[in-house]
Short mmCIF file of C-alpha atoms and ligand atoms in Angstrom, two decimals:
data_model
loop_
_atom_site.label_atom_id
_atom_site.label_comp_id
_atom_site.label_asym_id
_atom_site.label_seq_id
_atom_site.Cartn_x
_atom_site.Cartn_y
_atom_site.Cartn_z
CA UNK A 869 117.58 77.48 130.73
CA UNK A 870 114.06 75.57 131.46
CA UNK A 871 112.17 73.50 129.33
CA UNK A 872 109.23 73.44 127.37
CA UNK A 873 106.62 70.42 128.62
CA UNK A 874 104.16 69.34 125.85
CA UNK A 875 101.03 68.16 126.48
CA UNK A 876 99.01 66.16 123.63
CA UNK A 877 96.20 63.85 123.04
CA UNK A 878 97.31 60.23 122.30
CA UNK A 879 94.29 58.96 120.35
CA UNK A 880 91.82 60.30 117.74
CA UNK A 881 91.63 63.96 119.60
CA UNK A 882 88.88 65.20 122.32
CA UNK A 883 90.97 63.32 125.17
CA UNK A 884 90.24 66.46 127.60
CA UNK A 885 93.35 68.27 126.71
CA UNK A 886 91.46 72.04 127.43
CA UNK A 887 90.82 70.70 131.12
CA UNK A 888 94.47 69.49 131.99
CA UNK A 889 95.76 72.14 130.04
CA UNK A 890 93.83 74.80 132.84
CA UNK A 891 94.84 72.45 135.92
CA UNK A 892 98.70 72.58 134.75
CA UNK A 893 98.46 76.18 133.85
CA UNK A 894 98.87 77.62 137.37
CA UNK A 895 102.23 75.80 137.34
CA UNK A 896 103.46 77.15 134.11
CA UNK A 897 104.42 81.34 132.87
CA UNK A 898 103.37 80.64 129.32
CA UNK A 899 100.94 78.25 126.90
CA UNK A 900 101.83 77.98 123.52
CA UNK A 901 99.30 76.41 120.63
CA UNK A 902 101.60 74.84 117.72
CA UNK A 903 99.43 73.49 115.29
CA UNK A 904 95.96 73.34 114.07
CA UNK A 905 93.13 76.18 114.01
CA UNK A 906 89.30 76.47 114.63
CA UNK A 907 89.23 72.46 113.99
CA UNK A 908 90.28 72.17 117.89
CA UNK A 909 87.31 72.38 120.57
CA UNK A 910 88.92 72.39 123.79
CA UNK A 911 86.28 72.57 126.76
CA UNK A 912 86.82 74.21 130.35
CA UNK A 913 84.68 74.06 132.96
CA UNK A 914 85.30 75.77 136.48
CA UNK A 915 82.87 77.00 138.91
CA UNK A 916 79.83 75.98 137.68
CA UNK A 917 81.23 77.75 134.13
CA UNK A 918 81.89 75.84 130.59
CA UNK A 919 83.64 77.61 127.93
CA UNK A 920 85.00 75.81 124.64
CA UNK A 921 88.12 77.61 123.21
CA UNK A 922 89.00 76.84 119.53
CA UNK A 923 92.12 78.87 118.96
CA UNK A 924 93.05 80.87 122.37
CA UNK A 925 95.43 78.86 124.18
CA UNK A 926 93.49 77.50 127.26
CA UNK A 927 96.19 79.04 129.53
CA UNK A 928 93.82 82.23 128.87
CA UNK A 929 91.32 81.97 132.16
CA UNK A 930 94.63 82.26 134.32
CA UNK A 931 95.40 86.02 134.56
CA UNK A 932 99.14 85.29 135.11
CA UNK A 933 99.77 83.19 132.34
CA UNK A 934 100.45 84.40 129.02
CA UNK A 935 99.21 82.32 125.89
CA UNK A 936 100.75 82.23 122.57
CA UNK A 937 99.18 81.41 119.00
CA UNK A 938 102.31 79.52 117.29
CA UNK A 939 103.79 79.51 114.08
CA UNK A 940 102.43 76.16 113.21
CA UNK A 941 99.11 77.53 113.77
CA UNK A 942 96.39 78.50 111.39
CA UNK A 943 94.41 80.91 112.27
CA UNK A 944 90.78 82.27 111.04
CA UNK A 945 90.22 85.86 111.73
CA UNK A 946 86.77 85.49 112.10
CA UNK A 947 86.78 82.99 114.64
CA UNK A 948 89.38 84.19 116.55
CA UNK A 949 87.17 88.05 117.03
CA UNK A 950 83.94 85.87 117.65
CA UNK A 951 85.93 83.86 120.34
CA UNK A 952 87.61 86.79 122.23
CA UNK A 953 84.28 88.34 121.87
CA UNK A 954 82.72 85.58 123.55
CA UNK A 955 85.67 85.70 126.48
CA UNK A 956 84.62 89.54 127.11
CA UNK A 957 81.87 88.14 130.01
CA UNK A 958 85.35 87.04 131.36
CA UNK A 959 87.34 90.16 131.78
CA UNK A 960 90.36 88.87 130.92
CA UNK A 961 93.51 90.99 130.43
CA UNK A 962 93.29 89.40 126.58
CA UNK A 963 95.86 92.05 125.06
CA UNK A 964 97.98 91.75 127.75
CA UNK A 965 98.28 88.28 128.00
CA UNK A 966 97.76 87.03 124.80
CA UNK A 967 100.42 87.13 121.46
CA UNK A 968 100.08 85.84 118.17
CA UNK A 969 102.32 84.79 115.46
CA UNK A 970 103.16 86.91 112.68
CA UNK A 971 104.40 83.75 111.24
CA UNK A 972 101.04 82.00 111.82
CA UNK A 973 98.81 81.20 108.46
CA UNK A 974 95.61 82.59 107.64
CA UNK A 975 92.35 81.17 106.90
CA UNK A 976 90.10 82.87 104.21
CA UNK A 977 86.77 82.66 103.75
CA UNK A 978 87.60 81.06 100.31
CA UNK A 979 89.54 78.12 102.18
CA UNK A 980 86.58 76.98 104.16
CA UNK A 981 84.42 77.24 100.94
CA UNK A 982 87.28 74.89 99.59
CA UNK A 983 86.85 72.21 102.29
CA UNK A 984 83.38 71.74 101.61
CA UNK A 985 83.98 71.44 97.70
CA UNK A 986 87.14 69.27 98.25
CA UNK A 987 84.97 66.97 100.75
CA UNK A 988 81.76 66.44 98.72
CA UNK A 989 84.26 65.94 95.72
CA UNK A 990 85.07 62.53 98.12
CA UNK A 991 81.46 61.16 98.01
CA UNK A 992 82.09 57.96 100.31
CA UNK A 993 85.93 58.84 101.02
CA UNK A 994 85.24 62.22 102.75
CA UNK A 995 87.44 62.17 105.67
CA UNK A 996 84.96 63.65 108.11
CA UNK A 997 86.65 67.58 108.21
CA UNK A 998 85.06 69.49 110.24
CA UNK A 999 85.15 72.11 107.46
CA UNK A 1000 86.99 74.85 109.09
CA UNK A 1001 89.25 75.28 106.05
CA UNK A 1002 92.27 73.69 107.53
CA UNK A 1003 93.12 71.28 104.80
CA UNK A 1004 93.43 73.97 102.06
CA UNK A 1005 94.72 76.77 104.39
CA UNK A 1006 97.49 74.25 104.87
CA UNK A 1007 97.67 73.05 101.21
CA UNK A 1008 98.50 76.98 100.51
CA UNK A 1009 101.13 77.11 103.24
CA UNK A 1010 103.10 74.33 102.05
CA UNK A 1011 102.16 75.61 98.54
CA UNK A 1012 104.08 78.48 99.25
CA UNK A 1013 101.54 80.89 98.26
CA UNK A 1014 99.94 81.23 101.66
CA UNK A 1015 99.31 84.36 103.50
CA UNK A 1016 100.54 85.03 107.11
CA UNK A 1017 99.00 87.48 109.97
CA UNK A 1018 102.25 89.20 109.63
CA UNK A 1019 100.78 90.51 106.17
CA UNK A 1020 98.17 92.36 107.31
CA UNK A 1021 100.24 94.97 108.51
CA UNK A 1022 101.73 95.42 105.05
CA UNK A 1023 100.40 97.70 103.08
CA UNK A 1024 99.61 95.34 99.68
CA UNK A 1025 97.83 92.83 102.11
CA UNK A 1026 95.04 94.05 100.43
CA UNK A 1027 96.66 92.85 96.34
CA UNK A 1028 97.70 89.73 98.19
CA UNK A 1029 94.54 88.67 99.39
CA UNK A 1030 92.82 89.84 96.32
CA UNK A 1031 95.57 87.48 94.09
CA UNK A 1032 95.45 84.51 95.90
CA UNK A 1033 91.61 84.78 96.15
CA UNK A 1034 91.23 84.66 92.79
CA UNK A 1035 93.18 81.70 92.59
CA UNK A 1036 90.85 80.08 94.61
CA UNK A 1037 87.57 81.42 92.99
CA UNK A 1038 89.09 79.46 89.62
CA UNK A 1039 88.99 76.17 91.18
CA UNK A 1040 85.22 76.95 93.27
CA UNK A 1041 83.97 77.69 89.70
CA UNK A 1042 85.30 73.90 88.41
CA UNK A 1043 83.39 72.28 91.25
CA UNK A 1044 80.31 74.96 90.82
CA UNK A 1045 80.24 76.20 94.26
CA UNK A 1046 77.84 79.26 94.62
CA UNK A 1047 78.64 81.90 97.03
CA UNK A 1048 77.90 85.49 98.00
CA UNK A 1049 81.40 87.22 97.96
CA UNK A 1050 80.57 90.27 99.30
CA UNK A 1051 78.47 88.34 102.37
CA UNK A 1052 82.23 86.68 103.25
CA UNK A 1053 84.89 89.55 102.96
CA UNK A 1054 83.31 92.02 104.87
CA UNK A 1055 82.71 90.38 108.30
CA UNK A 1056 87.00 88.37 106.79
CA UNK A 1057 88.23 92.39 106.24
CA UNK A 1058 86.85 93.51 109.19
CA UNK A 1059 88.18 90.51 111.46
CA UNK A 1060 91.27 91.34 110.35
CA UNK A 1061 91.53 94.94 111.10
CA UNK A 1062 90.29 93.75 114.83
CA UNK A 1063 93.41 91.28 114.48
CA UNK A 1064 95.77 93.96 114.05
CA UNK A 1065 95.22 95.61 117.45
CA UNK A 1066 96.56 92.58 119.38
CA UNK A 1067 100.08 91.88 119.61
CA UNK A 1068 101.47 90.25 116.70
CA UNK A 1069 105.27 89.15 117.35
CA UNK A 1070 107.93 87.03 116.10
CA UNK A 1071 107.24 84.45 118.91
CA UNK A 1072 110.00 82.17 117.82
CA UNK A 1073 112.02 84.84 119.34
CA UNK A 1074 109.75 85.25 122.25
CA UNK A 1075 109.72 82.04 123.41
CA UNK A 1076 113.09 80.89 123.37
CA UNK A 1077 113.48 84.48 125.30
CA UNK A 1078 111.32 83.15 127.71
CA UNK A 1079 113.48 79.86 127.84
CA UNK A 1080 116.44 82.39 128.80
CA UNK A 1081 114.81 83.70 131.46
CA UNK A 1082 113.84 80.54 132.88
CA UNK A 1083 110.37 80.64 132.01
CA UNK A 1084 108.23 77.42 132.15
CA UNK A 1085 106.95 76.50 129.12
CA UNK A 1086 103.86 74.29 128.22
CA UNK A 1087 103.10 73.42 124.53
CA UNK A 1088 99.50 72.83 124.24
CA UNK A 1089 98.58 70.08 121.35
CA UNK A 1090 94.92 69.73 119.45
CA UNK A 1091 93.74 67.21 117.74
CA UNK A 1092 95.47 63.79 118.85
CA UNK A 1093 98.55 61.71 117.41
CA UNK A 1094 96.36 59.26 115.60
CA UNK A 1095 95.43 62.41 113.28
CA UNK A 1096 98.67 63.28 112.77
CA UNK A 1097 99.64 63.92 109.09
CA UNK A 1098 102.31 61.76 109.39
CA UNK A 1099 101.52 58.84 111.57
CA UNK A 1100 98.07 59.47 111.68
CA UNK A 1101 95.59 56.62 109.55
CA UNK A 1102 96.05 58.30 106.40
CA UNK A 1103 94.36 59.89 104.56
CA UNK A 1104 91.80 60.21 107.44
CA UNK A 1105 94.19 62.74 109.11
CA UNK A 1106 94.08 66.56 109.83
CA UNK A 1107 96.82 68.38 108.29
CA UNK A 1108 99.09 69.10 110.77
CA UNK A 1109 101.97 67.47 112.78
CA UNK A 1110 99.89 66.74 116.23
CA UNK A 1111 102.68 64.96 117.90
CA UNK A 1112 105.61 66.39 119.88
CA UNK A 1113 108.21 67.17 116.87
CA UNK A 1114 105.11 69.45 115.55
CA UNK A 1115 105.89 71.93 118.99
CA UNK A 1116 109.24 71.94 117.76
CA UNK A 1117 108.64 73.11 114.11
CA UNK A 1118 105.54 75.22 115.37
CA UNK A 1119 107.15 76.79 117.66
CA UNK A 1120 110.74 77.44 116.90
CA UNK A 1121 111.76 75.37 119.88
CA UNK A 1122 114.78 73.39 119.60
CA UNK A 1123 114.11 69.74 120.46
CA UNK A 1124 116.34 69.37 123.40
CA UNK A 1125 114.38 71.61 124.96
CA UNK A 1126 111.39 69.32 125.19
CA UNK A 1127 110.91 68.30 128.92
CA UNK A 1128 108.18 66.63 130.15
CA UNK A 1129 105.76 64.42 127.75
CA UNK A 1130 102.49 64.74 129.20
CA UNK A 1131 100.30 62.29 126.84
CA UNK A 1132 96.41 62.65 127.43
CA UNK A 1133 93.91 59.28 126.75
CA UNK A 1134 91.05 58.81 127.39
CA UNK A 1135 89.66 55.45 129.43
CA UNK A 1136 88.16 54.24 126.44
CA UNK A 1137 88.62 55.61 122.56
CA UNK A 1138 86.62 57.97 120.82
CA UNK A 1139 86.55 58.99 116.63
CA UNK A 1140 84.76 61.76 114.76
CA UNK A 1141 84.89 61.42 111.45
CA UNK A 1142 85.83 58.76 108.89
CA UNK A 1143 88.42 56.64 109.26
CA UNK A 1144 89.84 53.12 111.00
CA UNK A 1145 88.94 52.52 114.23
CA UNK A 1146 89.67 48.94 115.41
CA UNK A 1147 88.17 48.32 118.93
CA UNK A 1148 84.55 51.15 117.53
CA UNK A 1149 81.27 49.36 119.48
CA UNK A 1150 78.68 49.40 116.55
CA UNK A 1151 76.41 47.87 119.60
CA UNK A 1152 74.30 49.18 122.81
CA UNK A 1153 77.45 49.25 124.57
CA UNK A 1154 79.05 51.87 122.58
CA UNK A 1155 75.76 53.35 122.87
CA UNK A 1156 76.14 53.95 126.61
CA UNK A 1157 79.46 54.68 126.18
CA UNK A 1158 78.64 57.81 124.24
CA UNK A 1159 75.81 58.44 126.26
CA UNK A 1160 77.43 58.37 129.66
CA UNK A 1161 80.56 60.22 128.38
CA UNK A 1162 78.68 62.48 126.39
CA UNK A 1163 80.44 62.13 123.53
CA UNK A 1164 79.31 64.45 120.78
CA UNK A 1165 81.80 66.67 119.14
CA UNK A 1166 82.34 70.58 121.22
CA UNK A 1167 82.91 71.89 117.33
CA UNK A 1168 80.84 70.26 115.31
CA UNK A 1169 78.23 68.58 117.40
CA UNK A 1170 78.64 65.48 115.81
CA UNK A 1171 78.05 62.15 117.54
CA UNK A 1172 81.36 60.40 118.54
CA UNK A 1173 82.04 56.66 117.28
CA UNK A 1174 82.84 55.08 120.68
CA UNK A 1175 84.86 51.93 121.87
CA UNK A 1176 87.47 50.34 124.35
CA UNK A 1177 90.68 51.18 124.86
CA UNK A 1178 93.12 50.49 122.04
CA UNK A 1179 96.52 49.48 123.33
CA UNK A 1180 98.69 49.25 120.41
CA UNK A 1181 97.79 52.27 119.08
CA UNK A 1182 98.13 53.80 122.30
CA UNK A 1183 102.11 52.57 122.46
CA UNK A 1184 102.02 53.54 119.30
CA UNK A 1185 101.60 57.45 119.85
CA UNK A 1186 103.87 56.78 123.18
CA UNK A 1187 106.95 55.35 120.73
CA UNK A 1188 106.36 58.71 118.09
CA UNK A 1189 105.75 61.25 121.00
CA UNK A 1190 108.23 60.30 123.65
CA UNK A 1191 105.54 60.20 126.53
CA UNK A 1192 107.11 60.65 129.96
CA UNK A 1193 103.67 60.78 131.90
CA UNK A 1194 99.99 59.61 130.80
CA UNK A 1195 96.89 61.39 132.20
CA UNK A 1196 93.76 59.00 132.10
CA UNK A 1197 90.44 60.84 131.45
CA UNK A 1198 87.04 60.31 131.89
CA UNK A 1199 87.39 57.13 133.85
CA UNK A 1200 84.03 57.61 135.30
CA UNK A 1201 82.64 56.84 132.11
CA UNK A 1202 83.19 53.37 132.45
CA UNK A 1203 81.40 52.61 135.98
CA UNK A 1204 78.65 51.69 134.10
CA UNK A 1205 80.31 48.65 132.66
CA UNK A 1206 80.37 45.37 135.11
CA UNK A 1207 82.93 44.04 132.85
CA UNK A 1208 85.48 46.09 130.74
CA UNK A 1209 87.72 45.60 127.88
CA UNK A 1210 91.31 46.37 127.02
CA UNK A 1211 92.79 45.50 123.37
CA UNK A 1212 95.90 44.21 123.32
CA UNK A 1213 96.57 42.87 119.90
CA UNK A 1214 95.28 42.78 116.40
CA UNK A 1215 94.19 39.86 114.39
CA UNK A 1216 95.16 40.38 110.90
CA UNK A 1217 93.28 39.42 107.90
CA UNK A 1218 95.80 36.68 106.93
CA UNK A 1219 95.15 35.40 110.83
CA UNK A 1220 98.64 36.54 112.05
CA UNK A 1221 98.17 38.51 115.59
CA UNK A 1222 100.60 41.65 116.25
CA UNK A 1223 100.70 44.56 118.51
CA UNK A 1224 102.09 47.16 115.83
CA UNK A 1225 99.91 49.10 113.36
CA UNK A 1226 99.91 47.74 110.17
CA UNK A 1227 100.67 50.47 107.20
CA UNK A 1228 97.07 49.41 105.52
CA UNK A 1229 95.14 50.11 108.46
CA UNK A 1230 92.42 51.55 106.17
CA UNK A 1231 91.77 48.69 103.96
CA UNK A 1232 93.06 45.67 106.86
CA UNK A 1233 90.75 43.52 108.30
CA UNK A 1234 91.32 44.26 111.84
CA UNK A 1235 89.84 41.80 114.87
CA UNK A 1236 90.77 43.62 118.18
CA UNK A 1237 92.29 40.78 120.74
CA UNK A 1238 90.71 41.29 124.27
CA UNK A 1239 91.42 41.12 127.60
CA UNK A 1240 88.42 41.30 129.96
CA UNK A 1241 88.43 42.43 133.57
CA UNK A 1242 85.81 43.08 136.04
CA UNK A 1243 84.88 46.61 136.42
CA UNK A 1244 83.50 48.60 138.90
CA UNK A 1245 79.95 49.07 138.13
CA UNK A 1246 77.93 52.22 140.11
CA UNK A 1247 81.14 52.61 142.00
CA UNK A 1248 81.95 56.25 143.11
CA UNK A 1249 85.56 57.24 142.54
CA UNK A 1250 86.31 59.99 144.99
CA UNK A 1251 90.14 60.02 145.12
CA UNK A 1252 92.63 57.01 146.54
CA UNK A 1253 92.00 53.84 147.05
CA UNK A 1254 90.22 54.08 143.68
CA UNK A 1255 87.82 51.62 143.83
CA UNK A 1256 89.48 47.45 143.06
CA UNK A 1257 88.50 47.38 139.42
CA UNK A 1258 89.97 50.82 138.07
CA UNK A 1259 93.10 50.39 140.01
CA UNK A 1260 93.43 46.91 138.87
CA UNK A 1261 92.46 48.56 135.21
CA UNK A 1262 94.86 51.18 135.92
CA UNK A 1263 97.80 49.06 136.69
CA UNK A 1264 97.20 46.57 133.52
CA UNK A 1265 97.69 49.87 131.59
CA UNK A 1266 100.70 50.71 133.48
CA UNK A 1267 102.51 47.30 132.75
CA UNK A 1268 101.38 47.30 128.83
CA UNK A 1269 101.93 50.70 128.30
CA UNK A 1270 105.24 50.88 130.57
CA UNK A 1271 104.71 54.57 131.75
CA UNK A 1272 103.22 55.90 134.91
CA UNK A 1273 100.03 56.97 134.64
CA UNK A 1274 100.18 60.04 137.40
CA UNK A 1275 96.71 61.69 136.65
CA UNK A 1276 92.96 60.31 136.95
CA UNK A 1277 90.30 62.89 135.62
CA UNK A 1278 86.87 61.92 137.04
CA UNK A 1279 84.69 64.68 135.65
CA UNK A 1280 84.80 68.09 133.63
CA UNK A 1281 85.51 70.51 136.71
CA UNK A 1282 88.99 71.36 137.64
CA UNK A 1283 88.20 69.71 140.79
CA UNK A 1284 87.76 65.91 139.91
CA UNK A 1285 91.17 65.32 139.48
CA UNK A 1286 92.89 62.84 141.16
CA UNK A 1287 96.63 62.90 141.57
CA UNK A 1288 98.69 59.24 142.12
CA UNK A 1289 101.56 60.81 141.67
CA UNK A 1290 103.44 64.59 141.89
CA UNK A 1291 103.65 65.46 137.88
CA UNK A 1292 106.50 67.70 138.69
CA UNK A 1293 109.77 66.60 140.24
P1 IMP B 1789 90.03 68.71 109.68
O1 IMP B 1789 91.20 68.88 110.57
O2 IMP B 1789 88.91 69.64 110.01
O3 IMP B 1789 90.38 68.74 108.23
O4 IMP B 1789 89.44 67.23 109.94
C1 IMP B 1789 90.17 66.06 109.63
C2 IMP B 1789 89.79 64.91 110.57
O5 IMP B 1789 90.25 65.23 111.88
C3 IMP B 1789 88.29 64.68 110.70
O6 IMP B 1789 88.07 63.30 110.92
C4 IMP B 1789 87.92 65.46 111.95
O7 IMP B 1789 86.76 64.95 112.56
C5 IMP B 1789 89.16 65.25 112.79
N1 IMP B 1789 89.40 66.36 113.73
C6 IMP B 1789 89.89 67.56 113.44
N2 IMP B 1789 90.03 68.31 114.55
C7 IMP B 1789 89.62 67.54 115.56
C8 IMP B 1789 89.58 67.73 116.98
O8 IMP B 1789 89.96 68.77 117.53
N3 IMP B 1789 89.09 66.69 117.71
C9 IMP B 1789 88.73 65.51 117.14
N4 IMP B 1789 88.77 65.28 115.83
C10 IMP B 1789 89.22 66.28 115.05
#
């Protein structure tokens, strides 16, 4: 029996999980998504080509791999035909190679017109969604009175959609939303007839088939652990479980067979959205952070809040995830900096210092403790010896964080990768 390897971001999501996820997928038979929808922007960019995938599996571009929508996924039919109609310059062997959940929850048109009424309902407290519907969609699942792909090859899909539509209609009229019905469930009804001609399976079954046959396995996360619904800072969360248990339960995979724990960072930390965000640069410095990273978000478009590296969160998402590996992106980013900045505590409100996230980390006065190094300003990094700075940054992490860091992205193209270590035994 193999395993299944999990891959996930550590911080507030956009780590570069789409890129590692296409360097590891050579080395694995199968990618699985297992949470989250259309929310998820995950960006690939090989030979001179960028693509941003937002539900497919990134395993897609690799014509022996074969990608799999989880259970724990919700999916938006008319995303999902805009996106594979997007992939068609491609000519990939889509309904070969990919297979969706019947299990899998829909999004409506109705849920996305939800999001925005729930959100401006906030004022001040919106969390930020990017208004893709996945709050309500998964407000309905757990609701029990969600509807699945695996409906739409029933024959009352039709009633279904109709009844819990109308549910949702009652509570746009109490927040006076205006909409054009007819302008929504046309392109929804027609998405999902395109749906039905790919493979829609029981891919609980599937995968731990796979398993049997000693198929690798990679579990590919979106959004990042500090989002999490659970141990995310709530309630500036996405809905889902983002950490490694969530593969598990949005999968069907048992958890010992989890194998390798590849947890993604970036060099520095990066938020979109509302929310806490301890070491956030409000100064010219996180300017040229976002400006040298490019950090504006590949759904939304939004501008990134940027900062430095936050170390207790980051052991943090290690403790809840189980991390065997971390992969270090974007380190380039920082060889504009002649000096850089690791936090490695918090200075509480009441002026006690700690390394462990406090449970009000939305209303806590947080004061990030720093360490400073020297960088390694206009410094190329080409592959080992990294230049002084990054490896002494590199091994400060190492120490703090107490597992190997084994992967240094330098820049968006499969190529500028660095290896320091063989990620597979
Ligand atoms: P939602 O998941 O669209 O409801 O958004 C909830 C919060 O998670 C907001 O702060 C979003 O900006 C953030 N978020 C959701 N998906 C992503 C992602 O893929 N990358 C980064 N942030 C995300």
């Amino acid at each position: 029996m193999s395993k299944v390897d999990v891959l996930l971001g550590l911080q507030w999501g956009d780590e570069g999980k789409g890129k590692i996820v296409d360097v590891l997928a050579p080395k694995y038979n199968v990618v699985a998504r297992f949470q989250g929808g259309p929310n998820a922007g995950h960006t690939l960019e090989f030979e001179g080509v960028k693509h941003v995938l937002h539900q497919i599996p990134s395993g897609i571009f690799r014509s022996h791999t074969k990608n799999v929508i989880g259970n724990g996924v919700v999916l938006d039919p008319v995303v999902f035909r805009q996106e594979i109609e997007g992939l068609a310059k491609f000519k990939l062997a889509l309904r070969e190679n990919l297979f969706i959940s019947k299990k899998a929850t829909l999004i409506l048109p109705t849920h996305r017109l939800l999001d925005h009424a729930y959100e401006t309902a906030k004022g001040e407290n919106k969390i930020g969604s990017t208004l893709k519907g996945i709050g309500p969609t998964y407000q309905d699942k757990i609701g029990r009175q969600g509807l699945r792909v695996g409906d739409i090859l029933s024959d009352n899909f039709r009633e279904r959609f109709e009844k819990l539509t109308e549910v949702h209609f009652k509570i746009l009229r109490d927040h006076n939303v205006q909409f054009n019905w007819n302008e929504l469930e046309k392109p929804f009804m027609e998405a999902i007839d395109f749906l039905r001609t790919f493979q829609l399976i029981e891919s609980e079954y599937f995968l731990n088939q796979e398993l049997r046959k000693g198929s690798t396995i990679l579990a590919e996360g979106a959004q990042g652990s500090l989002l999490d619904i659970d141990f995310g800072s709530y309630p500036f969360v996405t809905s889902s479980n983002t950490v490694t248990a969530g593969a598990c339960t949005g999968l069907g995979i048992a958890p010992r067979h989890i194998g390798e724990v590849f947890g993604i960072f970036k060099a520095y930390s990066t938020r979109v959205g509302s929310g806490p965000f301890p070491t956030e640069l409000l100064d010219e410095q996180g300017e040229l952070m976002r400006k040298q990273g490019n950090e504006f978000g590949s759904t939304t478009g939004r501008p990134r809040r940027c900062g430095w590296i936050d170390l207790p969160s980051l052991k943090y998402s290690i403790m809840i995830n189980g991390v065997t590996q971390l992969l270090m992106m974007k380190a380039d980013v920082l060889s504009v900096f002649s000096r850089v900045k690791v936090c490695t505590g918090y200075k509480l409100r009441d002026g006690r210092e700690t390394d462990i996230l406090p449970y009000e980390l939305v209303n806590e006065k947080i004061t990030p403790i720093y360490e400073e190094m020297d960088g390694w300003p206009g410094e190329e990094i080409k592959g080992e010896p990294l230049p002084k700075g990054l490896q002494a940054y590199i091994e400060f992490l190492e120490r703090e964080l107490a597992v190997p860091i084994t992967l240094i992205s330098t820049g968006p193209d499969r190529s500028q990768t660095i290896y320091r270590q063989p990620l597979f035994a």
